[in-house]
Structure formats: structure tokens, C-alpha cells
Amino acid sequence: MSILKDKNILLGITAGIAAYKSASLVRLFIKAGANVKVVMTPASKDFITPLTLSTLSKNPVYSSFVDEDDDNEVWNNHVELGLWADYFVIAPATANTMAKMANGVCDNILLATYLSAKCPVYFAPAMDLDMYKHQSTKASFEKLTSYGNKMIPAGTGELASGLVGEGRMAEPEDIIDFVENDILSQLPFRGKQVLITAGPTYEAIDPVRFIGNHSSGKMGFEIARVAANLGAKVVLVSGPTHQKINHNSVNVIPVISAEEMYDEVHKYFKSSDIAILSAAVADYRPKFVADKKIKKKDTTFSIELEKTKDILKSLGDIKAHQFLVGFALETNNELEHAKEKLKSKNLDLIVLNSLKDKGAGFGVSTNKVTFITSSYDIIEHPLKSKAEVAEDLIQQILKQLHA
Ligand code: CTP
């Protein structure tokens, strides 16, 4: 899956012959799962039609401050367009547009959007070789990169003039690769392994029965998704669940019992940088597991239970460089109990859910959590979706890691 999936890409097109390649560029961004809008300079419409680009991007194309085809003259809001974009890619970027960008000139909607955009900006120059070599063009490159814009260098090859040399716009595939690699290189969890536990555990009574709980696994899967999207290699050890995740960087390891979860977690802990234990692990399991289905006999029936291993505590006991996060589900004296767990299990952070809070806990898609850090800072959050809670949790971890 591309890092561009679900990202908003604003493609800026200026008046160079390489604009004919913009159609392929839109297609490739769409194929990568991105949402694409196009903003063009008026002159670039001589090279490629807005109709082609709006058809491919499935969005209106902007080339002037007011909608020319509209009798009511709707104003195209360059500020909103700039804010919509997660990434602004200007390809092709002509010498003229780059010189204007470098000097704050703002005489068309593309330039106004550039000045309004707060997102990363990439530009892919395209021009004839002598223009490319000119001192003023070089000065534009320098100024633009000094503002934090990223240049996608032109290639060498046959140019529209018939001359051969530097100035050919990077191929659309290379532009996509450049943007993807650049984004990946900036992700905060790049090169990190995050170990996550999720879901319930089932403790066998006999071949057909077990002791389990209502955990859906949703919280852990959401955390895995957020961590992977931030560049982590995720090992997700999950008890039985209906949750699905389709992400190249998430390795799901299905387990059933607390004992299996313990074994798998210990296989991966040493090589992990962060461990987040969100599973609802059974605290007790049947001491003896019948090898045949137990037949009903007396009016009462008891099962002797024994403690399972506390996976979280076992990690707290051996942790070296790892950042360790636990969950606590409490019904009374919540803060006090959570703080005790934080200390006794040697955690860096604990996520407290109180079952007193409506919308928190098992079987619902929302959660209301309080974070308690190792220095006992208490950060309360309102009721949010589990996806948002996962975002908050990962941001909290990053904050503590960089404190
Ligand atoms: N946990 C674990 N292994 C267990 C039990 C719990 O790793 N055998 C982890 C959970 O994944 C969670 C944290 O410990 O991150 C807290 O679990 P919880 O059941 O709330 O607390 P316990 O320590 O089991 O204490 P109690 O049941 O008495 O509240």
C-alpha cells in the first residue's frame, strides 16, 4: 500500500510541453489511492485540457480566481485549496513560474495557492537545457529549496527543442517515487519496530469450550494502523477477533490463549522499540483441560482456575531500551489503581479506561481514556472514536520519546 493512500495531492501544472505527462501523473496518484485536485496556470491550458485532468482526477480543475464557465462567477478559493492539500506537487515547473514563486509574485491562482499552502511543496522543473543552466534559474532553485520546497531534479535526454541535455521533467513514475520516498524518510517511526497485543484470549476448558471475554480487538488494530502509517514495522499479536488489517508493514500473529500470546510477545520484544499491550488477556485459565468434551452430570460444576502469566509485567521486568505501554480497565478508584499498575509493571505510560464512562471499553467503537505517564502526569481525553484514541496514544508516545 502506498504512503499516498487517502492523502490529498494538489497537482500544479504550468505551461511547459511536459504538461502532457500530467495526465499520467494524475492517474498514478489516483492509482496510489490519493485524492487529487489540479490547479493550472492559464497558459498551461494550451498544453493539456482541464477536461482531461478533471475527468482523470474526478474533481474540478482550477485555473483562474473565478469560475469562467459560471455566470454567477464563483470565486475559487486558493486559501481553501492550499489548506486542503497534504502535499502540493508542481509538475512541470517552468522557469517563469519558479522565478515568480521564488519572489512572491502572485498573478495567477497557482501562485496564490502556493503562497497560501502550509503543506510540503515539491517542484519538478522542465525546460530547455540552456534555460535550465541559466544563472537566474539556478537562483530560483536555490531560493525555492531554501524556503523548504523540495526539488525533483530534471533528467537528461532529448528535449522538445531537439537538443539533448538536462531539463527534461522527471518521468511521472519517478515523481511518484520521489514524493513517496521523501514522505517515508520523514515518518517519525521509520526504522522502529512496534509490538502490539490486541483482542481477547480464549482459555480452553475442553475441546469445544473456553473462558473468554468480549474484547473486539478494535483498539489494538487501530493502534497498529496508526503506528504503521507513521513508518513503523508492526508486530500485532492478536487473540481471536474479526478485525482485519491490510498493511504491508503489519505482521499479524494470531494466537488463542494467554500462554501463546506470552510466547509470541517474548519472541519479538527484544527487537522492538515500543510495546503497547492492549489485549484483554485472561487473568485465569482452567488448571486442567479435559481432552474430551465434558458431559453434563451434576447440578453444579466447578472448574479450578490458575493464574496466567502477566505478559505486561514480564516485559516490565526485562525491559531495556523499550518504551512500554499498558492498558488498565477499572471500575473504581480508577486513577489510584492505574498508577499502581504503572509502577508495579514498570511502564512508561498507562492508558486508563473507566467502565463508569459511557461509550468506553468493550464492544463499542468509541473510548474515553486518560493517559498517565511515568512521572504521573495525567492527561484526560473526551469520548472519541477508537481510531482517534489510537492517534492520541501514538502522539503521546512520540511526545514522551522526544521529551
Ligand atoms: N495484561 C497482560 N497479561 C495478563 C493480564 C493483563 O499483559 N495476563 C495486560 C493487559 O494487556 C493490559 C494490562 O495488563 O495492558 C492491564 O490489565 P488488567 O487486566 O486491567 O490488569 P491486571 O494487571 O490484570 O489487574 P486486575 O485484573 O487485578 O485489575
Tab-separated table of C-alpha atoms in Angstrom, residues 22-346:
chain	number	residue	atom	x	y	z
A	22	SER	CA	0.454	15.455	-16.188
A	23	ALA	CA	-2.389	13.169	-17.253
A	24	SER	CA	-0.233	10.121	-16.383
A	25	LEU	CA	0.804	11.774	-13.154
A	26	VAL	CA	-2.828	12.247	-12.098
A	27	ARG	CA	-3.540	8.589	-12.963
A	28	LEU	CA	-0.565	7.367	-10.920
A	29	PHE	CA	-1.541	9.437	-7.870
A	30	ILE	CA	-5.105	8.086	-8.117
A	31	LYS	CA	-3.746	4.553	-8.503
A	32	ALA	CA	-1.729	5.070	-5.323
A	33	GLY	CA	-5.009	5.817	-3.541
A	34	ALA	CA	-4.612	9.593	-3.267
A	35	ASN	CA	-7.312	12.245	-3.758
A	36	VAL	CA	-6.188	14.590	-6.496
A	37	LYS	CA	-7.108	18.175	-7.356
A	38	VAL	CA	-5.431	20.137	-10.125
A	39	VAL	CA	-4.562	23.809	-10.236
A	40	MET	CA	-3.155	25.162	-13.517
A	41	THR	CA	-1.702	28.390	-14.836
A	42	PRO	CA	-3.881	29.852	-17.613
A	43	ALA	CA	-1.106	29.333	-20.198
A	44	SER	CA	-0.740	25.647	-19.361
A	45	LYS	CA	-4.191	25.027	-20.847
A	46	ASP	CA	-2.528	25.338	-24.277
A	47	PHE	CA	-0.645	22.134	-23.473
A	48	ILE	CA	-3.294	19.979	-21.779
A	49	THR	CA	-7.015	20.483	-21.349
A	50	PRO	CA	-8.729	20.954	-17.984
A	51	LEU	CA	-11.352	18.453	-19.196
A	52	THR	CA	-8.750	15.673	-19.416
A	53	LEU	CA	-7.473	16.478	-15.946
A	54	SER	CA	-10.866	16.849	-14.284
A	55	THR	CA	-12.016	13.567	-15.839
A	56	LEU	CA	-8.949	11.740	-14.560
A	57	SER	CA	-8.911	13.382	-11.129
A	58	LYS	CA	-12.720	13.267	-10.746
A	59	ASN	CA	-12.520	16.804	-9.385
A	60	PRO	CA	-12.963	20.301	-10.829
A	61	VAL	CA	-9.777	21.877	-12.173
A	62	TYR	CA	-8.843	25.415	-11.117
A	63	SER	CA	-7.134	27.815	-13.493
A	64	SER	CA	-8.479	31.241	-12.547
A	65	PHE	CA	-9.715	33.075	-9.475
A	66	VAL	CA	-13.288	32.973	-10.726
A	67	ASP	CA	-15.094	30.128	-12.400
A	68	GLU	CA	-15.189	31.285	-16.023
A	69	ASP	CA	-17.957	28.928	-17.133
A	70	ASP	CA	-20.208	30.055	-14.357
A	71	ASP	CA	-22.467	33.063	-14.926
A	72	ASN	CA	-22.532	33.694	-11.196
A	73	GLU	CA	-18.748	33.986	-11.216
A	74	VAL	CA	-17.951	31.746	-8.254
A	75	TRP	CA	-14.666	32.660	-6.608
A	76	ASN	CA	-12.160	29.816	-6.482
A	77	ASN	CA	-10.730	29.972	-3.009
A	78	HIS	CA	-6.966	29.488	-3.247
A	79	VAL	CA	-6.635	29.526	0.556
A	80	GLU	CA	-9.010	26.599	0.962
A	81	LEU	CA	-7.254	24.743	-1.842
A	82	GLY	CA	-3.909	25.280	-0.130
A	83	LEU	CA	-5.288	24.068	3.192
A	84	TRP	CA	-6.953	21.038	1.581
A	85	ALA	CA	-3.629	19.773	0.265
A	86	ASP	CA	-1.464	17.393	2.247
A	87	TYR	CA	1.159	17.743	-0.478
A	88	PHE	CA	1.488	20.245	-3.351
A	89	VAL	CA	3.360	18.904	-6.374
A	90	ILE	CA	4.131	21.387	-9.143
A	91	ALA	CA	4.998	19.429	-12.272
A	92	PRO	CA	6.039	20.672	-14.721
A	93	ALA	CA	7.502	23.756	-13.063
A	94	THR	CA	8.611	26.244	-15.704
A	95	ALA	CA	11.422	28.778	-15.288
A	96	ASN	CA	8.792	31.531	-15.296
A	97	THR	CA	6.652	30.023	-12.527
A	98	MET	CA	9.681	29.144	-10.412
A	99	ALA	CA	11.044	32.685	-10.685
A	100	LYS	CA	7.664	34.009	-9.578
A	101	MET	CA	7.426	31.513	-6.704
A	102	ALA	CA	10.922	32.489	-5.618
A	103	ASN	CA	9.943	36.153	-5.481
A	104	GLY	CA	6.434	36.037	-4.078
A	105	VAL	CA	4.768	37.064	-7.337
A	106	CYS	CA	1.139	36.093	-7.227
A	107	ASP	CA	-0.578	36.820	-10.531
A	108	ASN	CA	-2.484	33.572	-11.028
A	109	ILE	CA	-4.346	31.040	-8.902
A	110	LEU	CA	-1.488	28.522	-8.877
A	111	LEU	CA	0.889	31.101	-7.419
A	112	ALA	CA	-1.688	32.365	-4.915
A	113	THR	CA	-2.281	28.769	-3.805
A	114	TYR	CA	1.473	28.237	-3.472
A	115	LEU	CA	1.741	31.271	-1.206
A	116	SER	CA	-1.223	30.068	0.897
A	117	ALA	CA	-0.231	26.398	1.180
A	118	LYS	CA	1.135	25.216	4.513
A	119	CYS	CA	1.923	21.687	3.305
A	120	PRO	CA	5.194	20.367	1.831
A	121	VAL	CA	5.722	21.575	-1.733
A	122	TYR	CA	7.560	19.619	-4.427
A	123	PHE	CA	8.522	21.072	-7.803
A	124	ALA	CA	9.691	19.226	-10.896
A	125	PRO	CA	11.465	21.673	-13.254
A	126	ALA	CA	11.084	21.240	-17.003
A	127	MET	CA	12.676	23.439	-19.640
A	128	ASP	CA	15.239	23.581	-22.399
A	129	LEU	CA	18.847	22.894	-21.439
A	130	ASP	CA	20.146	26.464	-21.744
A	131	MET	CA	17.268	27.788	-19.679
A	132	TYR	CA	17.979	25.078	-17.090
A	133	LYS	CA	21.640	26.139	-16.904
A	134	HIS	CA	20.908	29.868	-16.665
A	135	GLN	CA	22.097	31.654	-13.536
A	136	SER	CA	18.625	33.039	-12.856
A	137	THR	CA	17.108	29.536	-12.991
A	138	LYS	CA	19.794	28.275	-10.619
A	139	ALA	CA	18.994	31.215	-8.327
A	140	SER	CA	15.308	30.174	-8.379
A	141	PHE	CA	16.233	26.575	-7.463
A	142	GLU	CA	18.335	27.819	-4.571
A	143	LYS	CA	15.739	30.229	-3.282
A	144	LEU	CA	12.917	27.706	-3.550
A	145	THR	CA	14.841	24.978	-1.750
A	146	SER	CA	15.929	27.486	0.910
A	147	TYR	CA	12.208	28.077	1.585
A	148	GLY	CA	11.855	24.346	2.282
A	149	ASN	CA	10.388	23.363	-1.101
A	150	LYS	CA	11.711	20.105	-2.484
A	151	MET	CA	13.139	19.901	-5.969
A	152	ILE	CA	12.577	16.799	-8.067
A	153	PRO	CA	15.573	17.129	-10.370
A	154	ALA	CA	15.093	17.116	-14.115
A	155	GLY	CA	16.607	14.296	-16.116
A	156	THR	CA	18.910	14.364	-19.101
A	157	GLY	CA	17.649	13.365	-22.504
A	158	GLU	CA	16.098	14.547	-25.706
A	159	LEU	CA	14.234	17.821	-25.245
A	160	ALA	CA	11.289	19.240	-27.157
A	161	SER	CA	13.644	21.650	-28.949
A	162	GLY	CA	15.510	18.681	-30.423
A	163	LEU	CA	18.524	19.441	-28.249
A	164	VAL	CA	19.833	16.812	-25.902
A	165	GLY	CA	20.709	17.694	-22.313
A	166	GLU	CA	19.445	18.463	-18.847
A	167	GLY	CA	15.950	19.893	-18.405
A	168	ARG	CA	13.605	17.016	-19.135
A	169	MET	CA	10.965	16.743	-16.448
A	170	ALA	CA	11.365	13.637	-14.265
A	171	GLU	CA	9.120	10.822	-15.502
A	172	PRO	CA	5.731	10.566	-13.701
A	173	GLU	CA	6.761	7.234	-12.078
A	174	ASP	CA	9.947	8.882	-10.774
A	175	ILE	CA	7.988	11.851	-9.441
A	176	ILE	CA	5.703	9.494	-7.504
A	177	ASP	CA	8.727	7.533	-6.191
A	178	PHE	CA	10.448	10.746	-5.148
A	179	VAL	CA	7.419	12.025	-3.241
A	180	GLU	CA	6.727	8.635	-1.606
A	181	ASN	CA	10.349	8.154	-0.531
A	182	ASP	CA	10.585	11.675	0.788
A	183	ILE	CA	7.435	11.245	2.878
A	184	LEU	CA	8.630	7.857	4.156
A	185	SER	CA	12.019	9.276	5.133
A	186	GLN	CA	10.320	11.847	7.388
A	187	LEU	CA	7.998	9.466	9.231
A	188	PRO	CA	8.631	9.534	12.994
A	189	PHE	CA	8.532	5.729	13.405
A	190	ARG	CA	10.757	4.959	10.422
A	191	GLY	CA	13.114	2.110	11.338
A	192	LYS	CA	11.228	1.368	14.561
A	193	GLN	CA	9.537	-1.901	15.497
A	194	VAL	CA	6.299	-1.615	17.443
A	195	LEU	CA	4.907	-4.677	19.196
A	196	ILE	CA	1.170	-4.596	19.913
A	197	THR	CA	-1.180	-7.061	21.581
A	198	ALA	CA	-4.891	-6.992	20.809
A	199	GLY	CA	-8.152	-8.815	21.352
A	200	PRO	CA	-9.217	-11.341	23.954
A	201	THR	CA	-7.616	-14.657	24.819
A	202	TYR	CA	-9.549	-17.907	24.944
A	203	GLU	CA	-8.618	-20.363	27.700
A	204	ALA	CA	-9.693	-23.893	26.875
A	205	ILE	CA	-11.924	-25.875	29.243
A	206	ASP	CA	-12.278	-28.854	26.911
A	207	PRO	CA	-12.014	-29.294	23.105
A	208	VAL	CA	-15.196	-27.248	22.489
A	209	ARG	CA	-15.443	-24.756	25.366
A	210	PHE	CA	-13.364	-21.885	26.611
A	211	ILE	CA	-13.285	-18.950	29.009
A	212	GLY	CA	-13.077	-15.699	27.075
A	213	ASN	CA	-14.186	-12.073	27.130
A	214	HIS	CA	-15.928	-9.536	24.912
A	215	SER	CA	-12.850	-7.662	23.678
A	216	SER	CA	-13.264	-6.929	19.954
A	217	GLY	CA	-9.590	-6.179	19.282
A	218	LYS	CA	-10.544	-2.893	17.614
A	219	MET	CA	-8.378	-0.681	19.828
A	220	GLY	CA	-5.211	-2.688	19.167
A	221	PHE	CA	-5.857	-2.868	15.423
A	222	GLU	CA	-6.370	0.900	15.252
A	223	ILE	CA	-3.105	1.459	17.114
A	224	ALA	CA	-1.349	-0.884	14.666
A	225	ARG	CA	-2.749	1.071	11.725
A	226	VAL	CA	-1.602	4.448	13.080
A	227	ALA	CA	1.875	3.174	14.003
A	228	ALA	CA	2.329	1.556	10.574
A	229	ASN	CA	1.158	4.719	8.810
A	230	LEU	CA	3.887	6.583	10.682
A	231	GLY	CA	6.531	4.242	9.283
A	232	ALA	CA	6.755	1.556	11.983
A	233	LYS	CA	7.217	-2.119	11.339
A	234	VAL	CA	4.389	-3.524	13.426
A	235	VAL	CA	4.111	-6.961	15.011
A	236	LEU	CA	0.489	-7.389	16.031
A	237	VAL	CA	-0.077	-10.384	18.302
A	238	SER	CA	-3.813	-10.833	18.387
A	239	GLY	CA	-6.244	-13.120	20.140
A	240	PRO	CA	-9.354	-14.345	18.257
A	241	THR	CA	-11.010	-11.387	16.518
A	242	HIS	CA	-12.980	-10.398	13.423
A	243	GLN	CA	-10.762	-7.339	12.883
A	244	LYS	CA	-8.856	-7.156	9.618
A	245	ILE	CA	-5.838	-5.125	8.630
A	246	ASN	CA	-4.285	-4.892	5.217
A	247	HIS	CA	-0.991	-3.078	5.555
A	248	ASN	CA	2.414	-4.137	4.229
A	249	SER	CA	4.104	-3.098	7.455
A	250	VAL	CA	1.833	-5.011	9.832
A	251	ASN	CA	2.642	-8.624	10.608
A	252	VAL	CA	-0.384	-10.185	12.318
A	253	ILE	CA	0.392	-13.140	14.566
A	254	PRO	CA	-2.821	-14.895	15.584
A	255	VAL	CA	-2.877	-16.613	18.957
A	256	ILE	CA	-5.608	-18.131	21.091
A	257	SER	CA	-4.507	-18.425	24.702
A	258	ALA	CA	-2.628	-16.186	27.134
A	259	GLU	CA	0.237	-18.685	27.108
A	260	GLU	CA	0.573	-18.471	23.312
A	261	MET	CA	0.385	-14.688	23.477
A	262	TYR	CA	3.129	-14.688	26.116
A	263	ASP	CA	5.398	-16.859	23.936
A	264	GLU	CA	4.884	-14.797	20.769
A	265	VAL	CA	5.322	-11.472	22.561
A	266	HIS	CA	8.597	-12.656	24.063
A	267	LYS	CA	9.858	-13.729	20.637
A	268	TYR	CA	9.565	-10.150	19.374
A	269	PHE	CA	10.110	-7.964	22.434
A	270	LYS	CA	13.915	-7.810	22.324
A	271	SER	CA	13.951	-6.422	18.795
A	272	SER	CA	11.111	-3.972	19.487
A	273	ASP	CA	11.442	-0.309	20.348
A	274	ILE	CA	7.918	0.193	21.625
A	275	ALA	CA	5.453	-2.333	23.073
A	276	ILE	CA	1.774	-1.499	23.518
A	277	LEU	CA	-0.214	-4.172	25.318
A	278	SER	CA	-3.882	-3.522	24.682
A	279	ALA	CA	-5.088	-7.147	24.749
A	280	ALA	CA	-7.681	-8.212	27.285
A	281	VAL	CA	-5.696	-11.204	28.492
A	282	ALA	CA	-7.445	-13.746	30.707
A	283	ASP	CA	-6.088	-13.473	34.220
A	284	TYR	CA	-7.014	-17.097	34.998
A	285	ARG	CA	-7.291	-20.299	32.989
A	286	PRO	CA	-8.592	-23.768	33.767
A	287	LYS	CA	-5.925	-25.698	35.657
A	288	PHE	CA	-6.800	-28.906	33.822
A	289	VAL	CA	-8.021	-29.003	30.233
A	290	ALA	CA	-10.203	-32.016	29.510
A	291	ASP	CA	-9.131	-33.848	26.371
A	292	LYS	CA	-12.716	-34.938	25.647
A	293	LYS	CA	-15.915	-32.899	25.752
A	294	ILE	CA	-17.132	-32.731	29.347
A	295	LYS	CA	-20.541	-34.429	29.735
A	296	LYS	CA	-23.203	-32.862	31.931
A	297	LYS	CA	-23.825	-34.722	35.203
A	298	ASP	CA	-24.441	-32.935	38.498
A	299	THR	CA	-26.487	-29.772	39.064
A	300	THR	CA	-23.379	-27.779	39.837
A	301	PHE	CA	-19.997	-27.909	38.233
A	302	SER	CA	-16.802	-26.109	39.128
A	303	ILE	CA	-13.606	-25.521	37.293
A	304	GLU	CA	-10.385	-24.957	39.142
A	305	LEU	CA	-8.544	-21.965	37.728
A	306	GLU	CA	-4.920	-20.968	37.890
A	307	LYS	CA	-3.282	-17.630	37.164
A	308	THR	CA	-1.973	-16.946	33.681
A	309	LYS	CA	1.368	-15.235	33.246
A	310	ASP	CA	1.112	-11.447	33.316
A	311	ILE	CA	2.636	-10.637	29.944
A	312	LEU	CA	2.884	-6.909	30.569
A	313	LYS	CA	4.617	-7.343	33.905
A	314	SER	CA	7.032	-9.862	32.441
A	315	LEU	CA	8.064	-7.240	29.868
A	316	GLY	CA	8.367	-4.542	32.528
A	317	ASP	CA	10.755	-6.856	34.396
A	318	ILE	CA	13.126	-7.322	31.468
A	319	LYS	CA	12.757	-4.089	29.515
A	320	ALA	CA	15.945	-2.341	28.461
A	321	HIS	CA	15.576	0.432	25.876
A	322	GLN	CA	11.912	-0.315	25.121
A	323	PHE	CA	9.050	2.117	25.714
A	324	LEU	CA	6.329	0.097	27.412
A	325	VAL	CA	2.617	0.952	27.370
A	326	GLY	CA	-0.132	-0.853	29.255
A	327	PHE	CA	-3.889	-0.521	29.500
A	328	ALA	CA	-5.989	-0.567	32.639
A	329	LEU	CA	-9.695	-1.203	32.707
A	330	GLU	CA	-11.065	-0.094	36.051
A	331	THR	CA	-14.423	0.322	37.710
A	332	ASN	CA	-13.483	2.077	40.969
A	333	ASN	CA	-10.576	4.141	42.373
A	334	GLU	CA	-9.503	4.297	38.758
A	335	LEU	CA	-6.550	6.688	38.950
A	336	GLU	CA	-5.148	5.048	42.036
A	337	HIS	CA	-5.331	1.543	40.556
A	338	ALA	CA	-3.894	2.664	37.240
A	339	LYS	CA	-0.968	4.383	38.970
A	340	GLU	CA	-0.271	1.216	40.946
A	341	LYS	CA	-0.189	-0.818	37.721
A	342	LEU	CA	2.073	1.757	36.065
A	343	LYS	CA	4.551	1.362	38.899
A	344	SER	CA	4.315	-2.372	39.578
A	345	LYS	CA	4.589	-3.258	35.882
A	346	ASN	CA	7.405	-0.724	35.248
